[in-house]
Short mmCIF file of C-alpha atoms in Angstrom, two decimals:
data_model
loop_
_atom_site.label_atom_id
_atom_site.label_comp_id
_atom_site.label_asym_id
_atom_site.label_seq_id
_atom_site.Cartn_x
_atom_site.Cartn_y
_atom_site.Cartn_z
CA MET U 1 80.02 120.87 87.01
CA THR U 2 78.04 118.96 89.52
CA LYS U 3 76.95 116.29 87.48
CA PHE U 4 80.38 115.72 86.17
CA ALA U 5 81.75 115.24 89.85
CA GLY U 6 78.79 112.69 90.98
CA ARG U 7 79.94 110.75 87.64
CA LEU U 8 83.37 110.87 89.70
CA VAL U 9 82.74 110.09 92.95
CA ALA U 10 79.23 108.26 92.42
CA GLU U 11 76.57 108.10 95.20
CA ARG U 12 78.44 105.48 97.16
CA GLN U 13 81.08 105.52 100.07
CA ALA U 14 84.31 103.35 100.14
CA THR U 15 83.68 100.23 102.33
CA VAL U 16 85.74 101.62 105.16
CA ASP U 17 83.67 104.86 105.33
CA ALA U 18 80.32 103.42 105.31
CA VAL U 19 81.01 100.44 107.61
CA VAL U 20 79.60 102.24 110.95
CA GLN U 21 76.86 100.19 112.88
CA ALA U 22 75.64 97.00 111.06
CA PRO U 23 72.06 96.61 110.39
CA ALA U 24 69.88 94.39 112.40
CA PRO U 25 70.05 91.00 110.95
CA LEU U 26 67.32 88.77 109.89
CA GLN U 27 68.48 85.56 110.96
CA PRO U 28 71.18 86.23 113.51
CA ILE U 29 73.17 83.33 114.73
CA ASP U 30 72.39 81.25 117.99
CA LEU U 31 74.39 83.03 120.74
CA THR U 32 74.20 79.90 122.71
CA ASP U 33 76.18 78.10 120.03
CA ASP U 34 80.01 77.94 120.79
CA ALA U 35 80.94 77.09 117.36
CA ARG U 36 78.96 79.25 115.79
CA VAL U 37 80.03 82.41 117.69
CA THR U 38 83.55 81.29 117.14
CA GLN U 39 83.15 80.99 113.44
CA VAL U 40 81.80 84.54 113.20
CA LEU U 41 84.95 85.83 115.48
CA ASP U 42 87.17 83.85 113.44
CA LEU U 43 85.60 85.54 110.43
CA ALA U 44 85.70 88.99 111.31
CA GLU U 45 89.33 88.74 112.65
CA ARG U 46 90.63 87.15 109.29
CA VAL U 47 89.16 90.07 107.67
CA GLY U 48 90.90 92.26 109.97
CA GLU U 49 94.14 90.71 109.67
CA VAL U 50 93.50 91.33 105.36
CA VAL U 51 93.59 95.20 105.96
CA LEU U 52 95.83 95.22 109.03
CA ALA U 53 98.36 93.43 107.21
CA SER U 54 98.07 95.52 104.32
CA GLY U 55 98.51 99.18 106.23
CA THR U 56 95.21 99.93 107.49
CA GLY U 57 94.84 102.14 110.09
CA VAL U 58 94.10 100.83 113.62
CA THR U 59 90.65 102.59 113.91
CA ASP U 60 89.35 101.57 110.53
CA THR U 61 90.55 97.89 111.01
CA MET U 62 88.50 97.93 114.60
CA THR U 63 85.36 99.53 112.52
CA GLN U 64 85.96 96.43 109.63
CA VAL U 65 86.27 94.05 112.53
CA GLU U 66 83.19 95.23 114.76
CA PHE U 67 80.96 95.60 111.63
CA ILE U 68 81.56 92.04 110.85
CA ALA U 69 81.01 90.65 114.15
CA ALA U 70 77.95 93.23 114.55
CA THR U 71 76.15 92.04 111.49
CA TYR U 72 76.04 88.02 112.72
CA GLY U 73 74.27 89.40 116.21
CA LEU U 74 77.39 90.10 118.13
CA ALA U 75 76.75 93.77 118.66
CA GLN U 76 78.69 94.43 121.90
CA CYS U 77 82.39 93.34 121.44
CA ASP U 78 85.63 94.84 122.45
CA ILE U 79 88.31 94.60 120.06
CA ASP U 80 92.01 94.97 120.52
CA VAL U 81 93.86 95.58 117.71
CA THR U 82 97.72 95.88 118.02
CA TYR U 83 100.80 95.65 115.47
CA ASN U 84 100.76 92.26 114.68
CA SER U 85 97.60 90.90 116.59
CA ILE U 86 93.91 91.27 116.96
CA ARG U 87 91.90 90.30 119.70
CA ILE U 88 88.21 90.24 120.46
CA SER U 89 86.15 89.60 123.27
CA ALA U 90 82.24 89.76 122.43
CA ASP U 91 79.60 89.62 125.27
CA ARG U 92 76.90 87.26 124.54
CA GLY U 93 74.49 88.76 127.53
CA PRO U 94 74.19 88.55 131.18
CA THR U 95 73.43 84.62 131.04
CA LEU U 96 76.08 83.37 129.16
CA PRO U 97 79.85 83.92 129.41
CA PRO U 98 82.00 85.98 126.95
CA ALA U 99 83.45 84.27 123.47
CA SER U 100 86.71 85.40 123.50
CA THR U 101 89.40 84.72 120.63
CA MET U 102 92.85 85.82 119.07
CA ARG U 103 94.59 85.95 115.94
CA ILE U 104 98.27 86.76 114.73
CA VAL U 105 98.65 88.83 111.74
CA ASN U 106 101.53 87.12 109.65
CA TYR U 107 102.48 90.17 107.37
CA ARG U 108 102.99 89.25 103.68
CA SER U 109 103.92 91.06 100.40
CA LEU U 110 101.41 93.90 99.39
CA ASP U 111 98.62 92.51 97.14
CA PHE U 112 95.86 95.17 96.62
CA THR U 113 93.75 92.91 94.78
CA ARG U 114 93.09 90.72 97.50
CA LEU U 115 92.43 93.98 99.74
CA ALA U 116 89.72 94.81 97.01
CA ALA U 117 88.36 91.63 97.09
CA VAL U 118 87.77 91.43 100.90
CA ASP U 119 86.53 94.95 100.60
CA ARG U 120 83.84 93.53 98.02
CA LEU U 121 83.10 90.74 100.24
CA THR U 122 82.52 92.75 103.30
CA ARG U 123 79.89 94.91 101.07
CA ARG U 124 78.45 91.32 100.06
CA ILE U 125 77.92 90.13 103.75
CA ARG U 126 76.17 93.72 104.46
CA ARG U 127 74.23 93.46 101.74
CA GLU U 128 72.87 89.72 101.71
CA LEU U 129 73.44 88.88 105.21
CA VAL U 130 75.98 85.74 103.92
CA PRO U 131 75.91 82.95 106.32
CA PRO U 132 79.07 82.75 107.53
CA GLU U 133 80.41 79.20 106.60
CA GLU U 134 79.46 80.98 103.07
CA ALA U 135 81.40 83.76 103.82
CA LEU U 136 84.58 81.78 105.28
CA ALA U 137 84.65 79.87 102.56
CA ALA U 138 85.07 82.96 100.18
CA LEU U 139 87.36 84.44 102.59
CA GLU U 140 89.63 81.07 102.58
CA GLU U 141 89.39 81.36 98.40
CA ILE U 142 91.01 85.14 98.28
CA THR U 143 93.26 84.86 100.77
CA THR U 144 95.06 81.29 99.51
CA ALA U 145 94.56 82.68 95.59
CA PRO U 146 97.84 83.57 93.98
CA HIS U 147 98.79 86.74 92.78
CA PRO U 148 96.89 87.89 90.14
CA TYR U 149 99.72 87.90 87.60
CA ASN U 150 103.58 87.08 87.35
CA ARG U 151 105.97 87.90 89.65
CA TRP U 152 107.97 89.55 86.81
CA VAL U 153 105.20 91.93 86.30
CA ALA U 154 105.51 93.21 89.81
CA THR U 155 109.35 93.40 88.95
CA PHE U 156 108.89 95.36 86.16
CA GLY U 157 106.28 98.02 88.23
CA TRP U 158 108.99 98.42 90.92
CA SER U 159 111.64 99.24 88.06
CA LEU U 160 109.47 101.66 85.90
CA MET U 161 108.52 103.61 89.47
CA ALA U 162 112.24 104.08 90.06
CA ALA U 163 112.65 105.36 86.30
CA SER U 164 109.78 107.47 86.66
CA ILE U 165 111.17 108.89 89.86
CA ALA U 166 114.60 109.72 88.24
CA LEU U 167 112.58 111.77 85.41
CA LEU U 168 110.51 113.62 88.07
CA LEU U 169 113.90 114.35 89.91
CA GLY U 170 115.20 116.10 86.75
CA GLY U 171 116.92 113.09 85.20
CA GLY U 172 117.16 112.33 81.95
CA ALA U 173 116.81 109.08 79.67
CA LEU U 174 120.15 107.44 80.76
CA LEU U 175 119.25 108.26 84.15
CA ALA U 176 116.03 106.92 84.07
CA SER U 177 117.28 103.56 82.20
CA ILE U 178 120.01 103.01 84.80
CA SER U 179 117.32 103.39 87.40
CA PHE U 180 115.05 100.91 85.98
CA LEU U 181 117.89 97.99 85.92
CA ALA U 182 119.01 98.62 89.19
CA THR U 183 115.78 98.53 90.89
CA ALA U 184 115.10 95.46 88.84
CA THR U 185 118.25 93.83 89.91
CA ILE U 186 117.12 94.67 93.64
CA ASP U 187 113.79 93.30 93.37
CA ARG U 188 115.26 90.03 91.98
CA THR U 189 118.03 89.72 94.63
CA ASN U 190 115.79 90.27 97.55
CA ARG U 191 113.04 88.21 96.54
CA TRP U 192 115.93 85.39 96.35
CA LEU U 193 117.11 86.41 100.00
CA ASN U 194 113.50 86.18 101.18
CA ARG U 195 113.15 82.89 100.22
CA ARG U 196 116.02 82.21 102.17
CA GLY U 197 114.84 83.89 105.16
CA LEU U 198 117.21 86.90 105.37
CA PRO U 199 115.60 89.47 107.86
CA PHE U 200 114.34 92.37 106.12
CA PHE U 201 116.41 94.67 107.56
CA PHE U 202 119.57 93.01 105.61
CA GLN U 203 117.32 92.77 102.38
CA HIS U 204 116.88 96.60 102.81
CA MET U 205 120.54 97.28 103.34
CA MET U 206 121.29 95.40 100.37
CA GLY U 207 118.82 97.27 98.10
CA GLY U 208 120.56 100.31 99.33
CA ALA U 209 123.91 98.88 98.44
CA ILE U 210 122.32 97.96 95.10
CA ALA U 211 121.38 101.21 94.22
CA THR U 212 124.22 103.17 95.02
CA VAL U 213 126.65 101.19 92.85
CA PRO U 214 125.75 102.06 89.37
CA ALA U 215 125.94 105.69 90.30
CA ILE U 216 129.44 104.99 91.41
CA LEU U 217 130.13 103.50 88.39
CA LEU U 218 128.82 106.14 86.27
CA ASN U 219 130.51 108.57 87.96
CA THR U 220 133.56 106.45 88.03
CA PHE U 221 133.87 105.51 84.33
CA GLY U 222 131.47 108.10 82.34
CA SER U 223 133.11 111.35 83.45
CA ARG U 224 132.06 112.66 80.17
CA ILE U 225 128.77 112.47 80.42
CA GLU U 226 126.60 115.28 81.61
CA ALA U 227 124.33 113.47 84.05
CA ASN U 228 123.48 113.59 88.03
CA SER U 229 124.30 110.16 88.85
CA SER U 230 123.05 110.84 92.41
CA LEU U 231 119.38 110.73 91.33
CA ILE U 232 120.16 107.23 90.63
CA VAL U 233 120.69 106.44 94.14
CA ALA U 234 117.50 108.62 95.43
CA ALA U 235 115.25 106.87 92.78
CA GLY U 236 116.46 103.29 94.60
CA ILE U 237 115.51 104.96 98.18
CA THR U 238 112.38 106.22 97.37
CA VAL U 239 111.12 102.85 95.63
CA LEU U 240 112.61 101.07 99.07
CA LEU U 241 110.67 103.41 100.96
CA SER U 242 107.42 102.89 99.03
CA GLY U 243 107.31 99.59 100.54
CA LEU U 244 107.22 100.85 104.16
CA SER U 245 103.83 101.19 106.33
CA LEU U 246 104.25 105.33 106.32
CA VAL U 247 100.93 106.16 106.08
CA GLY U 248 99.80 103.53 108.69
CA SER U 249 102.02 104.41 111.41
CA VAL U 250 101.12 108.47 111.49
CA GLU U 251 97.46 107.37 111.17
CA ASP U 252 97.54 105.37 114.21
CA ALA U 253 99.47 108.02 116.00
CA ILE U 254 97.32 110.62 114.82
CA THR U 255 93.47 108.61 115.78
CA GLY U 256 95.02 107.72 119.19
CA ALA U 257 96.53 104.14 118.59
CA PRO U 258 100.15 104.86 120.32
CA ILE U 259 100.99 101.20 120.99
CA THR U 260 100.53 100.23 117.58
CA ALA U 261 102.07 103.71 115.85
CA ALA U 262 104.84 103.26 117.87
CA ALA U 263 105.72 99.75 116.77
CA ARG U 264 105.10 100.30 112.89
CA MET U 265 107.47 103.94 113.41
CA LEU U 266 110.16 101.59 114.94
CA GLU U 267 110.15 98.93 112.19
CA LEU U 268 110.13 102.15 109.79
CA LEU U 269 112.85 103.76 111.43
CA VAL U 270 114.56 100.42 111.28
CA MET U 271 114.25 99.31 107.87
CA THR U 272 115.06 102.70 106.74
CA GLY U 273 118.01 102.81 108.96
CA GLY U 274 119.06 99.81 106.93
CA ILE U 275 119.02 101.38 103.48
CA ILE U 276 120.91 103.94 104.76
CA ALA U 277 123.55 101.72 105.99
CA GLY U 278 123.83 99.71 102.52
CA VAL U 279 124.15 103.13 101.06
CA ALA U 280 126.50 104.10 103.43
CA LEU U 281 128.84 100.91 103.01
CA ALA U 282 128.96 100.97 99.21
CA LEU U 283 130.16 104.73 98.92
CA ARG U 284 132.86 103.72 101.87
CA ALA U 285 133.68 100.79 99.40
CA ALA U 286 134.10 103.27 96.74
CA GLU U 287 136.39 105.30 98.71
CA LEU U 288 138.49 102.31 99.55
CA LEU U 289 138.85 101.55 96.13
CA ASN U 290 139.63 105.08 94.85
CA ALA U 291 136.46 105.02 93.15
CA SER U 292 134.18 108.44 92.45
CA SER U 293 131.30 108.81 94.74
CA PRO U 294 128.23 110.48 93.30
CA HIS U 295 128.42 114.76 93.98
CA ILE U 296 125.25 115.99 95.19
CA ASN U 297 124.54 119.60 95.11
CA MET U 298 122.86 120.26 98.45
CA SER U 299 120.98 123.66 97.98
CA SER U 300 119.28 123.06 94.48
CA SER U 301 115.65 121.89 94.27
CA SER U 302 114.85 118.98 91.88
CA TYR U 303 110.99 119.99 92.28
CA ASP U 304 110.51 122.89 90.11
CA ILE U 305 107.79 123.75 87.34
CA THR U 306 110.37 123.49 84.50
CA ASN U 307 109.39 120.68 81.80
CA LEU U 308 105.84 120.34 83.65
CA PRO U 309 104.24 117.89 81.06
CA VAL U 310 107.20 115.59 81.82
CA LYS U 311 106.93 115.85 85.75
CA LEU U 312 103.09 115.48 85.28
CA ILE U 313 103.36 112.23 83.28
CA ALA U 314 106.44 110.69 85.55
CA GLY U 315 104.50 111.04 88.96
CA ALA U 316 101.38 109.57 87.10
CA MET U 317 103.62 107.01 86.00
CA ALA U 318 105.30 106.61 89.42
CA SER U 319 102.07 105.82 91.31
CA LEU U 320 100.73 103.78 88.62
CA ALA U 321 103.76 101.44 88.77
CA PHE U 322 103.63 100.98 92.39
CA ALA U 323 100.03 99.84 92.26
CA LEU U 324 100.96 97.94 89.69
CA ALA U 325 103.82 96.39 91.88
CA CYS U 326 101.61 95.81 94.77
CA TYR U 327 99.42 93.53 92.39
CA ALA U 328 96.19 96.04 92.22
CA GLU U 329 93.45 95.58 89.75
CA ARG U 330 93.46 97.41 86.46
CA ARG U 331 90.89 99.78 87.66
CA ALA U 332 92.84 100.87 90.24
CA LEU U 333 95.75 101.72 87.66
CA ALA U 334 93.82 104.52 86.39
CA ALA U 335 92.88 106.09 90.27
CA ALA U 336 96.48 105.77 91.33
CA ALA U 337 97.76 107.23 88.00
CA LEU U 338 95.36 110.11 88.39
CA SER U 339 96.54 110.43 91.95
CA GLY U 340 99.86 110.84 91.28
CA MET U 341 99.53 113.30 88.87
CA ALA U 342 97.32 115.47 91.13
CA ALA U 343 100.12 114.87 94.30
CA THR U 344 102.94 116.11 91.97
CA VAL U 345 101.19 119.36 90.15
CA CYS U 346 100.01 120.45 93.61
CA TYR U 347 103.48 120.03 95.14
CA LEU U 348 105.33 121.62 92.58
CA PHE U 349 102.95 124.58 92.29
CA VAL U 350 102.47 124.72 96.45
CA GLN U 351 106.13 124.90 96.49
CA TYR U 352 106.34 127.46 93.70
CA ALA U 353 104.70 129.66 95.83
CA ASP U 354 107.62 129.40 98.48
CA PHE U 355 105.52 127.38 100.92
CA GLY U 356 108.75 124.83 101.39
CA PRO U 357 108.78 121.24 101.23
CA VAL U 358 106.96 120.19 104.46
CA VAL U 359 103.77 122.07 103.56
CA SER U 360 103.78 121.70 100.00
CA SER U 361 103.86 117.59 100.66
CA GLY U 362 100.93 118.13 103.44
CA VAL U 363 98.96 119.78 100.89
CA ALA U 364 99.44 117.46 98.21
CA ALA U 365 98.81 114.45 100.28
CA THR U 366 95.72 116.09 101.54
CA VAL U 367 94.19 116.27 98.12
CA VAL U 368 95.29 112.57 97.73
CA GLY U 369 93.69 111.36 100.41
CA LEU U 370 90.55 113.34 99.47
CA ALA U 371 90.69 112.17 95.76
CA GLY U 372 91.10 108.61 96.86
CA GLY U 373 88.57 108.77 99.37
CA LEU U 374 86.08 109.93 96.42
CA MET U 375 87.62 108.00 93.81
CA ALA U 376 87.49 104.40 95.32
CA ARG U 377 83.46 105.15 95.52
CA ARG U 378 83.43 105.13 91.67
CA ALA U 379 85.83 102.37 90.97
CA LEU U 380 85.00 100.30 94.27
CA THR U 381 88.78 100.56 95.29
CA PRO U 382 90.07 100.67 98.85
CA PRO U 383 90.92 104.52 99.60
CA LEU U 384 94.25 103.29 101.21
CA VAL U 385 94.97 101.83 97.36
CA VAL U 386 94.74 105.24 95.60
CA ALA U 387 96.47 107.21 98.72
CA VAL U 388 99.38 105.03 99.34
CA ALA U 389 100.24 105.14 95.72
CA GLY U 390 99.32 108.98 95.07
CA ILE U 391 102.47 109.99 97.86
CA THR U 392 104.99 107.83 96.21
CA PRO U 393 106.17 110.27 93.91
CA LEU U 394 106.81 112.52 96.57
CA LEU U 395 108.90 110.49 99.05
CA PRO U 396 111.76 112.08 100.25
CA GLY U 397 114.27 109.89 99.05
CA LEU U 398 116.84 112.37 97.96
CA LYS U 399 116.58 114.49 101.19
CA VAL U 400 117.77 110.98 102.59
CA TYR U 401 120.69 110.63 100.38
CA ARG U 402 121.94 114.11 100.94
CA GLY U 403 121.59 114.13 104.30
CA LEU U 404 123.52 110.75 104.62
CA ALA U 405 126.30 112.21 102.09
CA ALA U 406 126.77 115.09 104.59
CA LEU U 407 127.35 112.79 107.44
CA LEU U 408 129.71 110.87 105.78
CA ASN U 409 131.65 113.82 104.62
CA ASP U 410 131.65 115.19 108.34
CA GLN U 411 128.92 118.00 107.94
CA GLN U 412 126.82 116.89 110.98
CA LEU U 413 124.72 119.99 111.03
CA LEU U 414 123.75 119.67 107.27
CA GLY U 415 123.52 115.96 107.49
CA LEU U 416 121.08 116.20 110.28
CA ASN U 417 119.35 119.52 108.81
CA GLN U 418 118.55 116.93 105.58
CA MET U 419 117.57 114.02 107.63
CA LEU U 420 114.87 115.75 109.99
CA ALA U 421 113.76 117.63 106.90
CA ALA U 422 113.00 114.36 105.09
CA LEU U 423 111.26 113.12 108.55
CA GLY U 424 109.16 116.10 108.18
CA VAL U 425 108.39 115.47 104.90
CA ALA U 426 107.11 111.88 105.58
CA CYS U 427 105.03 112.64 108.70
CA ALA U 428 103.41 115.59 106.34
CA LEU U 429 102.58 113.19 103.39
CA ALA U 430 101.08 110.81 106.02
CA ALA U 431 99.32 113.59 108.05
CA GLY U 432 97.63 114.78 104.74
CA VAL U 433 96.23 111.65 103.61
CA THR U 434 94.70 111.10 107.05
CA LEU U 435 92.99 114.44 106.70
CA GLY U 436 92.18 113.71 103.23
CA GLU U 437 90.30 110.70 103.83
CA TRP U 438 88.57 111.87 106.83
CA MET U 439 87.20 115.33 104.66
CA ALA U 440 86.10 112.78 101.93
CA ARG U 441 83.66 110.95 104.45
CA PHE U 442 81.86 114.05 105.56
CA LEU U 443 82.24 115.71 101.96
CA ARG U 444 79.27 113.77 100.83
CA GLN U 445 76.65 111.67 102.60
CA PRO U 446 75.28 109.20 100.28
CA ARG U 447 72.15 107.30 101.04
CA ILE U 448 73.63 103.48 102.41
CA LEU U 449 71.81 100.56 103.30
CA ARG U 450 68.15 101.89 101.81
CA ARG U 451 66.99 98.22 101.68
CA PHE U 452 67.10 98.11 105.60
CA GLN U 453 65.08 101.21 106.18
CA GLY U 454 67.83 102.61 108.78
CA ILE U 455 70.53 101.50 110.36
CA ARG U 456 70.46 100.03 114.15
CA ARG U 457 72.53 97.65 116.15
CA PRO U 458 70.98 94.36 116.62
CA VAL U 459 69.22 93.70 119.76
CA ILE U 460 69.27 89.40 120.46
CA ASP U 461 67.17 88.16 123.27
CA THR U 462 69.09 85.26 124.89
CA MET U 463 66.09 84.35 127.50
CA ASN U 464 64.51 81.86 124.76
#
């Protein structure tokens, strides 16, 4: 068993876990050369930009930036990472003025291949002490490269995720197929709107409306079909929620970055509000047109251990599809699928033991965070990729729709209860991932940087 575990997690750490202090550089840069110092700071900030834009927490981003700077001799740096900017002030000694620089983080679509490539570049810088200009050239090549596969593949990934969520919630093949087509429509429509500069809030509103229309049509014209059409809406909401930085916002709040946590949480709430507004508009339009809105059972639990093999496969496919939609590498897809299956089985059995959805979500997310930290060593995949993909099957899309339906039917108490329950599940998922990743860092302490015979901060003599 120990041998199998060793093969699974390998004798290494993920970069974000291993990056603590930089080894003393064999050829540190000349700290009196302003251009050279600026070059190193630019490299550190651009690495930080990639990991921050991917949803990494502030603490881990600061660690990455500090590591890059220290590797080249800038060991004493004050680093300030906020929601959309990175600032560095490097102390060059008592005889030289500090060097300061700032970079604005422009958020782009998630590309886990880019994140993994920057992760490997960081390892290479640590291992080979790559000259700054060479590292910058490699980073430029990574960040300007096109996505690893066609956008239609990402659309297929989002659609497959929605179909898997519908199956996981207890829907059949018909609901899964409709969810697949609805999500494909959402993705292509929002891509068209994004090219025209429409703010993301309205894109999420459009997504919520499009996810609701097929459920209304099925409930209105398919009265003879026995299917819970509300699961189509829940699957669409889950897909839209999966693209938001849930883990990063809660992790920032837990690890002592309240300003960035507040900014990320506000964005999360606003975008969720856009989804809710889109669903509400579609339901109101259905009433005006005398169409039949999807009915929903407020007391039923869609997560149970019936049809367990189907639900395990659906959970694995949902996580794999999310990773595919975010342009993950092939080796990361398998890790994501295993993570999603583990999250699903943990959630189902903990809830079966009457612990409730919040506790079940927290336990499942802790397992996912731990597995992400361990499997990342073997697959050389950043833990964030495995963790975020793993919790996607458990996002509270159904609870959000239940709460909204209750509020629209003047059941304020029930609606607020469901909305607060959805918020509790979301926070439990993010907190569990954070705890699991922390446990992974201390579960096994591999020997790192053996070639340097220990780790210490570089000491630079600026008097010569």
